[in-house]
Amino acid sequence: MYSIGYLSKKTGVKVPTIRYYEDIGLLSSERNAGNQRRYSAQGLERLSFIRHARDLGLSLEAIRDLLALGADPDAPCADVHAITRAHLADVQARIAKLKRLEKELKRIEANCHAEDVGECYVIEALADHGLCAGAH
Amino acid sequence: MYSIGYLSKKTGVKVPTIRYYEDIGLLSSERNAGNQRRYSAQGLERLSFIRHARDLGLSLEAIRDLLALGADPDAPCADVHAITRAHLADVQARIAKLKRLEKELKRIEANCHAEDVGECYVIEALADHGLCAGAH
DNA sequence: CCTTGAACCTCTAGTGACTGGAGCAATTAG
DNA sequence: CTAATTGCTCCAGTCACTAGAGGTTCAAGG
């Protein structure tokens, strides 16, 4: 049985975060005589799963669903893919949006050749959406 | 003088959000006899500025700084650019990270040819970081 | 002038995913 | 046995809103 600090070291998830995962029902633990959390190898595995899925940007809600699916070997694999594919679409949409922002920020930056705020194109552009090149 | 609802319609910022901006000191307003908010043309302009900067992804903290700079025509334009350039760098970093995620998610998806969760590669990959292609 | 309905007011609490601190209790190493 | 470390619970804060309850004011029509 592992302590919460050991799990933290092994997975890179901070101790308060592990407690938080327990609070919201993602992770469970036993307690020893002194009321301290003790985890099995399965607990460590489960936390690693959560950590990795978080690193990939999945929401805790999505992870909750994945964990439920993972617990049932006969569940259709397609259900898992539905979750990850939806996430992928979301990631792609965010990339697209950020790229538009990047372009617009660069354009605004490049248009300013002033010395002080009085003539700064950045300030003007922010005040007036009409000066924008593309939609955002 | 404009009402809060009018400002909301003109800028696309929701009424509670405008009140929130006032709470945190980004925007101020006068009050009429019945204690309702009344805005000048400057107020409308200021809110448009905030709205546009938010659309470009700037934080309210950054916007607060930009507004302070914008109020002083003799302030160095470079200070404005420092803020927007920092934001641009942040946007670019986020794009890079999301692209790594996109790649990894696609790879994991493509590697699974199973029917049910028992053999699903997605579940395996999430449980074991060692199966990952790149770092994330 | 009166009524109705829309718009407004304040205040509180909730979102997601944590993070940090206070003030204790338990464990572990020497 | 003692000191240092680790653990416990509970509460509050982050960011940028959003929603709801319960009440007030305003503008238009009759």
Tab-separated table of C-alpha atoms (C1' of nucleotides) in Angstrom:
chain	number	residue	atom	x	y	z
A	1	MET	CA	0.000	0.000	0.000
A	2	TYR	CA	1.264	3.433	-0.992
A	3	SER	CA	0.951	6.780	0.732
A	4	ILE	CA	-0.437	9.834	-1.032
A	5	GLY	CA	3.042	11.378	-1.172
A	6	TYR	CA	4.399	8.298	-2.925
A	7	LEU	CA	1.634	8.423	-5.533
A	8	SER	CA	2.356	12.097	-6.035
A	9	LYS	CA	6.039	11.412	-6.657
A	10	LYS	CA	5.322	8.514	-9.012
A	11	THR	CA	2.713	10.296	-11.125
A	12	GLY	CA	3.726	13.946	-10.844
A	13	VAL	CA	0.232	14.850	-9.605
A	14	LYS	CA	0.357	17.175	-6.604
A	15	VAL	CA	-0.928	15.927	-3.274
A	16	PRO	CA	-3.823	18.425	-2.987
A	17	THR	CA	-4.836	17.519	-6.525
A	18	ILE	CA	-5.016	13.831	-5.626
A	19	ARG	CA	-7.247	14.728	-2.685
A	20	TYR	CA	-9.334	16.835	-5.024
A	21	TYR	CA	-9.770	13.892	-7.388
A	22	GLU	CA	-11.024	11.885	-4.442
A	23	ASP	CA	-13.440	14.676	-3.462
A	24	ILE	CA	-15.036	14.625	-6.876
A	25	GLY	CA	-15.171	10.828	-6.961
A	26	LEU	CA	-12.531	10.070	-9.595
A	27	LEU	CA	-10.298	8.130	-7.253
A	28	SER	CA	-10.886	6.212	-4.043
A	29	SER	CA	-8.599	5.172	-1.224
A	30	GLU	CA	-8.506	3.106	1.929
A	31	ARG	CA	-7.385	4.559	5.222
A	32	ASN	CA	-4.886	3.223	7.743
A	33	ALA	CA	-5.325	3.256	11.534
A	34	GLY	CA	-4.222	6.902	11.679
A	35	ASN	CA	-6.726	8.004	8.995
A	36	GLN	CA	-4.093	8.461	6.308
A	37	ARG	CA	-4.834	7.468	2.702
A	38	ARG	CA	-3.381	4.193	1.462
A	39	TYR	CA	-3.433	3.186	-2.191
A	40	SER	CA	-3.129	-0.150	-3.991
A	41	ALA	CA	-1.280	-0.737	-7.267
A	42	GLN	CA	-4.655	-0.271	-8.992
A	43	GLY	CA	-4.998	3.122	-7.377
A	44	LEU	CA	-1.602	4.122	-8.729
A	45	GLU	CA	-2.561	2.883	-12.194
A	46	ARG	CA	-5.822	4.759	-12.130
A	47	LEU	CA	-4.125	7.994	-11.156
A	48	SER	CA	-1.550	7.510	-13.926
A	49	PHE	CA	-4.409	7.097	-16.377
A	50	ILE	CA	-6.009	10.307	-15.160
A	51	ARG	CA	-2.714	12.166	-15.298
A	52	HIS	CA	-1.990	11.057	-18.807
A	53	ALA	CA	-5.450	11.862	-20.062
A	54	ARG	CA	-5.196	15.325	-18.451
A	55	ASP	CA	-1.857	15.836	-20.175
A	56	LEU	CA	-3.648	15.144	-23.425
A	57	GLY	CA	-6.078	17.873	-22.499
A	58	LEU	CA	-9.147	15.775	-21.763
A	59	SER	CA	-11.611	17.190	-19.252
A	60	LEU	CA	-12.201	15.452	-15.954
A	61	GLU	CA	-15.744	14.787	-17.147
A	62	ALA	CA	-14.420	12.977	-20.226
A	63	ILE	CA	-11.933	11.101	-18.050
A	64	ARG	CA	-14.714	10.035	-15.751
A	65	ASP	CA	-16.521	8.515	-18.743
A	66	LEU	CA	-13.365	6.854	-20.033
A	67	LEU	CA	-12.685	5.288	-16.641
A	68	ALA	CA	-16.227	3.898	-16.537
A	69	LEU	CA	-15.811	2.452	-20.019
A	70	GLY	CA	-12.367	1.076	-19.228
A	71	ALA	CA	-13.816	-0.855	-16.322
A	72	ASP	CA	-15.955	-2.933	-18.671
A	73	PRO	CA	-13.901	-4.984	-21.199
A	74	ASP	CA	-17.049	-5.773	-23.204
A	75	ALA	CA	-18.072	-2.173	-23.710
A	76	PRO	CA	-17.906	-1.058	-27.319
A	77	CYS	CA	-14.569	0.464	-28.196
A	78	ALA	CA	-16.481	2.950	-30.358
A	79	ASP	CA	-17.710	4.701	-27.203
A	80	VAL	CA	-14.126	5.405	-26.247
A	81	HIS	CA	-13.331	6.732	-29.694
A	82	ALA	CA	-16.359	8.985	-29.631
A	83	ILE	CA	-14.925	10.744	-26.588
A	84	THR	CA	-11.398	11.075	-27.907
A	85	ARG	CA	-12.574	12.106	-31.358
A	86	ALA	CA	-14.768	14.821	-29.891
A	87	HIS	CA	-11.757	16.007	-27.950
A	88	LEU	CA	-9.608	15.963	-31.062
A	89	ALA	CA	-12.180	18.089	-32.868
A	90	ASP	CA	-12.144	20.512	-29.970
A	91	VAL	CA	-8.347	20.708	-30.034
A	92	GLN	CA	-8.431	21.394	-33.768
A	93	ALA	CA	-11.026	24.101	-33.367
A	94	ARG	CA	-8.899	25.751	-30.695
A	95	ILE	CA	-5.828	25.607	-32.927
A	96	ALA	CA	-7.773	27.261	-35.739
A	97	LYS	CA	-9.001	30.036	-33.463
A	98	LEU	CA	-5.568	30.685	-31.994
A	99	LYS	CA	-4.051	30.837	-35.460
A	100	ARG	CA	-6.514	33.540	-36.451
A	101	LEU	CA	-5.591	35.446	-33.312
A	102	GLU	CA	-1.906	35.021	-34.020
A	103	LYS	CA	-2.328	36.426	-37.502
A	104	GLU	CA	-4.316	39.416	-36.313
A	105	LEU	CA	-1.934	40.192	-33.453
A	106	LYS	CA	1.035	40.064	-35.809
A	107	ARG	CA	-0.706	42.320	-38.298
A	108	ILE	CA	-1.586	44.882	-35.653
A	109	GLU	CA	1.944	44.828	-34.264
A	110	ALA	CA	3.483	45.277	-37.694
A	111	ASN	CA	1.303	48.275	-38.475
A	112	CYS	CA	2.610	50.431	-35.687
A	113	HIS	CA	5.673	52.585	-36.226
A	114	ALA	CA	4.939	55.181	-33.573
A	115	GLU	CA	7.030	56.297	-30.623
A	116	ASP	CA	4.367	56.920	-28.046
A	117	VAL	CA	0.819	55.934	-27.249
A	118	GLY	CA	-0.698	59.004	-28.897
A	119	GLU	CA	-0.149	57.533	-32.348
A	120	CYS	CA	0.136	53.856	-31.442
A	121	TYR	CA	-1.705	51.738	-33.985
A	122	VAL	CA	-2.141	48.931	-31.462
A	123	ILE	CA	-4.266	51.135	-29.243
A	124	GLU	CA	-6.235	52.411	-32.219
A	125	ALA	CA	-6.816	48.916	-33.553
A	126	LEU	CA	-8.047	47.689	-30.199
A	127	ALA	CA	-10.439	50.599	-29.881
A	128	ASP	CA	-11.879	50.122	-33.339
A	129	HIS	CA	-12.849	46.688	-34.571
A	130	GLY	CA	-13.350	48.173	-38.025
A	131	LEU	CA	-9.565	48.293	-38.424
A	132	CYS	CA	-9.358	44.508	-38.247
A	133	ALA	CA	-8.299	42.447	-41.216
A	134	GLY	CA	-10.183	39.215	-40.597
A	135	ALA	CA	-12.995	38.063	-38.363
A	136	HIS	CA	-12.340	36.843	-34.850
B	1	MET	CA	-26.271	58.952	-21.816
B	2	TYR	CA	-26.787	55.276	-22.536
B	3	SER	CA	-28.327	52.505	-20.435
B	4	ILE	CA	-26.502	49.272	-19.687
B	5	GLY	CA	-28.805	47.393	-22.046
B	6	TYR	CA	-27.929	49.742	-24.886
B	7	LEU	CA	-24.196	49.255	-24.290
B	8	SER	CA	-24.759	45.534	-24.237
B	9	LYS	CA	-26.513	45.614	-27.616
B	10	LYS	CA	-23.882	47.885	-29.171
B	11	THR	CA	-20.858	45.915	-27.983
B	12	GLY	CA	-22.162	42.373	-27.686
B	13	VAL	CA	-21.025	42.217	-24.057
B	14	LYS	CA	-23.680	40.731	-21.797
B	15	VAL	CA	-25.252	42.917	-19.148
B	16	PRO	CA	-23.970	40.934	-16.128
B	17	THR	CA	-20.514	41.002	-17.675
B	18	ILE	CA	-20.594	44.791	-17.909
B	19	ARG	CA	-21.550	44.939	-14.232
B	20	TYR	CA	-18.708	42.547	-13.514
B	21	TYR	CA	-16.248	44.817	-15.310
B	22	GLU	CA	-17.426	47.641	-13.099
B	23	ASP	CA	-17.011	45.497	-9.967
B	24	ILE	CA	-13.382	44.838	-10.806
B	25	GLY	CA	-12.752	48.457	-11.698
B	26	LEU	CA	-12.317	48.230	-15.464
B	27	LEU	CA	-15.264	50.442	-16.260
B	28	SER	CA	-17.105	53.157	-14.369
B	29	SER	CA	-20.543	54.639	-14.708
B	30	GLU	CA	-22.735	57.389	-13.401
B	31	ARG	CA	-26.163	56.734	-11.934
B	32	ASN	CA	-29.497	58.358	-12.688
B	33	ALA	CA	-32.098	59.338	-10.092
B	34	GLY	CA	-33.374	55.762	-9.906
B	35	ASN	CA	-29.869	54.321	-9.324
B	36	GLN	CA	-29.553	52.884	-12.811
B	37	ARG	CA	-26.249	53.005	-14.654
B	38	ARG	CA	-25.792	55.667	-17.321
B	39	TYR	CA	-22.842	55.728	-19.712
B	40	SER	CA	-21.230	58.425	-21.840
B	41	ALA	CA	-19.830	57.939	-25.334
B	42	GLN	CA	-16.436	57.437	-23.665
B	43	GLY	CA	-17.896	54.602	-21.619
B	44	LEU	CA	-19.144	52.933	-24.777
B	45	GLU	CA	-15.745	53.350	-26.401
B	46	ARG	CA	-13.956	51.933	-23.416
B	47	LEU	CA	-16.203	48.881	-23.337
B	48	SER	CA	-15.662	48.343	-27.077
B	49	PHE	CA	-11.928	48.427	-26.450
B	50	ILE	CA	-12.257	45.825	-23.707
B	51	ARG	CA	-14.478	43.654	-25.846
B	52	HIS	CA	-12.128	43.732	-28.767
B	53	ALA	CA	-9.065	43.017	-26.661
B	54	ARG	CA	-10.890	40.086	-25.035
B	55	ASP	CA	-11.758	38.762	-28.490
B	56	LEU	CA	-8.049	38.815	-29.230
B	57	GLY	CA	-7.540	36.683	-26.146
B	58	LEU	CA	-5.925	39.254	-23.857
B	59	SER	CA	-6.461	38.801	-20.141
B	60	LEU	CA	-8.384	41.380	-18.149
B	61	GLU	CA	-5.140	42.136	-16.321
B	62	ALA	CA	-3.401	42.921	-19.616
B	63	ILE	CA	-6.380	44.998	-20.699
B	64	ARG	CA	-6.243	46.951	-17.459
B	65	ASP	CA	-2.612	47.828	-18.244
B	66	LEU	CA	-3.423	48.743	-21.838
B	67	LEU	CA	-6.227	51.034	-20.731
B	68	ALA	CA	-3.894	52.772	-18.299
B	69	LEU	CA	-1.313	53.242	-21.052
B	70	GLY	CA	-3.933	54.372	-23.544
B	71	ALA	CA	-4.983	57.130	-21.186
B	72	ASP	CA	-1.571	58.760	-21.456
B	73	PRO	CA	-0.680	59.867	-25.026
B	74	ASP	CA	2.942	60.477	-24.013
B	75	ALA	CA	3.516	56.981	-22.644
B	76	PRO	CA	6.027	54.983	-24.661
B	77	CYS	CA	4.376	52.935	-27.354
B	78	ALA	CA	6.923	50.224	-26.573
B	79	ASP	CA	5.094	49.474	-23.336
B	80	VAL	CA	1.983	48.638	-25.321
B	81	HIS	CA	3.925	46.397	-27.647
B	82	ALA	CA	5.529	44.591	-24.734
B	83	ILE	CA	2.069	43.527	-23.589
B	84	THR	CA	0.786	42.456	-26.984
B	85	ARG	CA	4.041	40.725	-27.887
B	86	ALA	CA	3.971	38.751	-24.648
B	87	HIS	CA	0.438	37.746	-25.497
B	88	LEU	CA	1.452	36.757	-29.001
B	89	ALA	CA	4.205	34.563	-27.588
B	90	ASP	CA	1.666	32.957	-25.280
B	91	VAL	CA	-0.713	32.309	-28.172
B	92	GLN	CA	2.101	30.741	-30.178
B	93	ALA	CA	3.117	28.524	-27.275
B	94	ARG	CA	-0.468	27.362	-26.913
B	95	ILE	CA	-0.688	26.588	-30.609
B	96	ALA	CA	2.494	24.530	-30.405
B	97	LYS	CA	1.217	22.568	-27.435
B	98	LEU	CA	-2.165	21.916	-29.020
B	99	LYS	CA	-0.490	20.724	-32.196
B	100	ARG	CA	1.519	18.178	-30.227
B	101	LEU	CA	-1.685	17.014	-28.598
B	102	GLU	CA	-3.439	16.789	-31.940
B	103	LYS	CA	-0.663	14.628	-33.332
B	104	GLU	CA	-0.654	12.309	-30.338
B	105	LEU	CA	-4.433	11.981	-30.263
B	106	LYS	CA	-4.493	11.141	-33.962
B	107	ARG	CA	-1.746	8.576	-33.525
B	108	ILE	CA	-3.506	6.891	-30.635
B	109	GLU	CA	-6.810	6.853	-32.506
B	110	ALA	CA	-5.216	5.374	-35.617
B	111	ASN	CA	-3.577	2.578	-33.663
B	112	CYS	CA	-6.782	1.023	-32.442
B	113	HIS	CA	-8.555	-1.578	-34.551
B	114	ALA	CA	-10.408	-3.315	-31.755
B	115	GLU	CA	-14.116	-3.933	-31.303
B	116	ASP	CA	-14.462	-3.560	-27.585
B	117	VAL	CA	-12.723	-1.958	-24.673
B	118	GLY	CA	-10.840	-5.111	-23.694
B	119	GLU	CA	-8.395	-4.612	-26.556
B	120	CYS	CA	-8.848	-0.913	-27.171
B	121	TYR	CA	-5.513	0.758	-27.822
B	122	VAL	CA	-6.841	4.115	-26.697
B	123	ILE	CA	-7.459	2.830	-23.202
B	124	GLU	CA	-4.060	1.124	-23.135
B	125	ALA	CA	-2.281	4.226	-24.364
B	126	LEU	CA	-3.939	6.391	-21.753
B	127	ALA	CA	-2.997	3.976	-18.997
B	128	ASP	CA	0.632	3.774	-20.085
B	129	HIS	CA	2.562	6.887	-20.950
B	130	GLY	CA	5.368	4.670	-22.240
B	131	LEU	CA	3.252	3.969	-25.333
B	132	CYS	CA	3.427	7.600	-26.360
B	133	ALA	CA	5.273	8.696	-29.450
B	134	GLY	CA	6.379	12.209	-28.478
B	135	ALA	CA	6.607	14.155	-25.275
B	136	HIS	CA	3.665	16.156	-23.984
C	1	DC	C1'	-53.042	59.010	-14.273
C	2	DC	C1'	-52.543	54.134	-14.104
C	3	DT	C1'	-51.091	49.798	-15.381
C	4	DT	C1'	-48.232	46.503	-17.517
C	5	DG	C1'	-44.080	44.518	-18.905
C	6	DA	C1'	-39.436	45.130	-19.887
C	7	DA	C1'	-35.307	46.466	-18.154
C	8	DC	C1'	-32.839	47.426	-14.197
C	9	DC	C1'	-30.922	46.816	-9.292
C	10	DT	C1'	-28.093	44.000	-5.491
C	11	DC	C1'	-26.518	39.896	-3.642
C	12	DT	C1'	-25.210	35.181	-3.629
C	13	DA	C1'	-23.501	31.088	-5.553
C	14	DG	C1'	-21.744	28.199	-9.241
C	15	DT	C1'	-18.446	26.857	-13.186
C	16	DG	C1'	-13.409	23.890	-14.084
C	17	DA	C1'	-9.453	22.301	-12.300
C	18	DC	C1'	-6.971	23.098	-9.308
C	19	DT	C1'	-3.709	25.785	-5.567
C	20	DG	C1'	-2.434	27.527	-1.166
C	21	DG	C1'	-2.666	28.253	3.788
C	22	DA	C1'	-3.933	27.498	8.759
C	23	DG	C1'	-3.853	24.600	12.398
C	24	DC	C1'	-3.558	20.287	13.834
C	25	DA	C1'	-2.336	14.704	13.964
C	26	DA	C1'	0.436	10.800	12.501
C	27	DT	C1'	4.499	8.664	10.893
C	28	DT	C1'	9.416	7.886	10.383
C	29	DA	C1'	14.481	8.389	11.082
C	30	DG	C1'	18.033	8.924	14.129
D	1	DC	C1'	12.323	10.131	22.695
D	2	DT	C1'	12.459	13.794	19.781
D	3	DA	C1'	12.435	16.302	15.648
D	4	DA	C1'	11.371	16.520	10.929
D	5	DT	C1'	8.450	15.195	7.596
D	6	DT	C1'	4.256	13.911	5.947
D	7	DG	C1'	-0.399	13.639	6.495
D	8	DC	C1'	-5.278	15.308	7.810
D	9	DT	C1'	-9.519	18.655	7.271
D	10	DC	C1'	-11.495	22.866	6.141
D	11	DC	C1'	-11.617	27.247	4.002
D	12	DA	C1'	-10.525	30.654	0.563
D	13	DG	C1'	-8.702	32.134	-3.809
D	14	DT	C1'	-7.790	31.851	-8.966
D	15	DC	C1'	-10.091	33.551	-13.981
D	16	DA	C1'	-13.807	35.402	-16.439
D	17	DC	C1'	-17.779	35.116	-16.318
D	18	DT	C1'	-22.962	33.128	-15.752
D	19	DA	C1'	-27.330	32.322	-13.481
D	20	DG	C1'	-30.868	32.972	-10.197
D	21	DA	C1'	-33.731	35.136	-6.468
D	22	DG	C1'	-36.233	38.819	-5.162
D	23	DG	C1'	-37.035	43.421	-5.522
D	24	DT	C1'	-37.190	48.442	-8.044
D	25	DT	C1'	-37.493	51.688	-11.918
D	26	DC	C1'	-38.662	53.012	-16.434
D	27	DA	C1'	-41.264	53.708	-20.859
D	28	DA	C1'	-45.308	53.086	-23.459
D	29	DG	C1'	-50.225	52.347	-24.128
D	30	DG	C1'	-54.931	53.087	-22.614
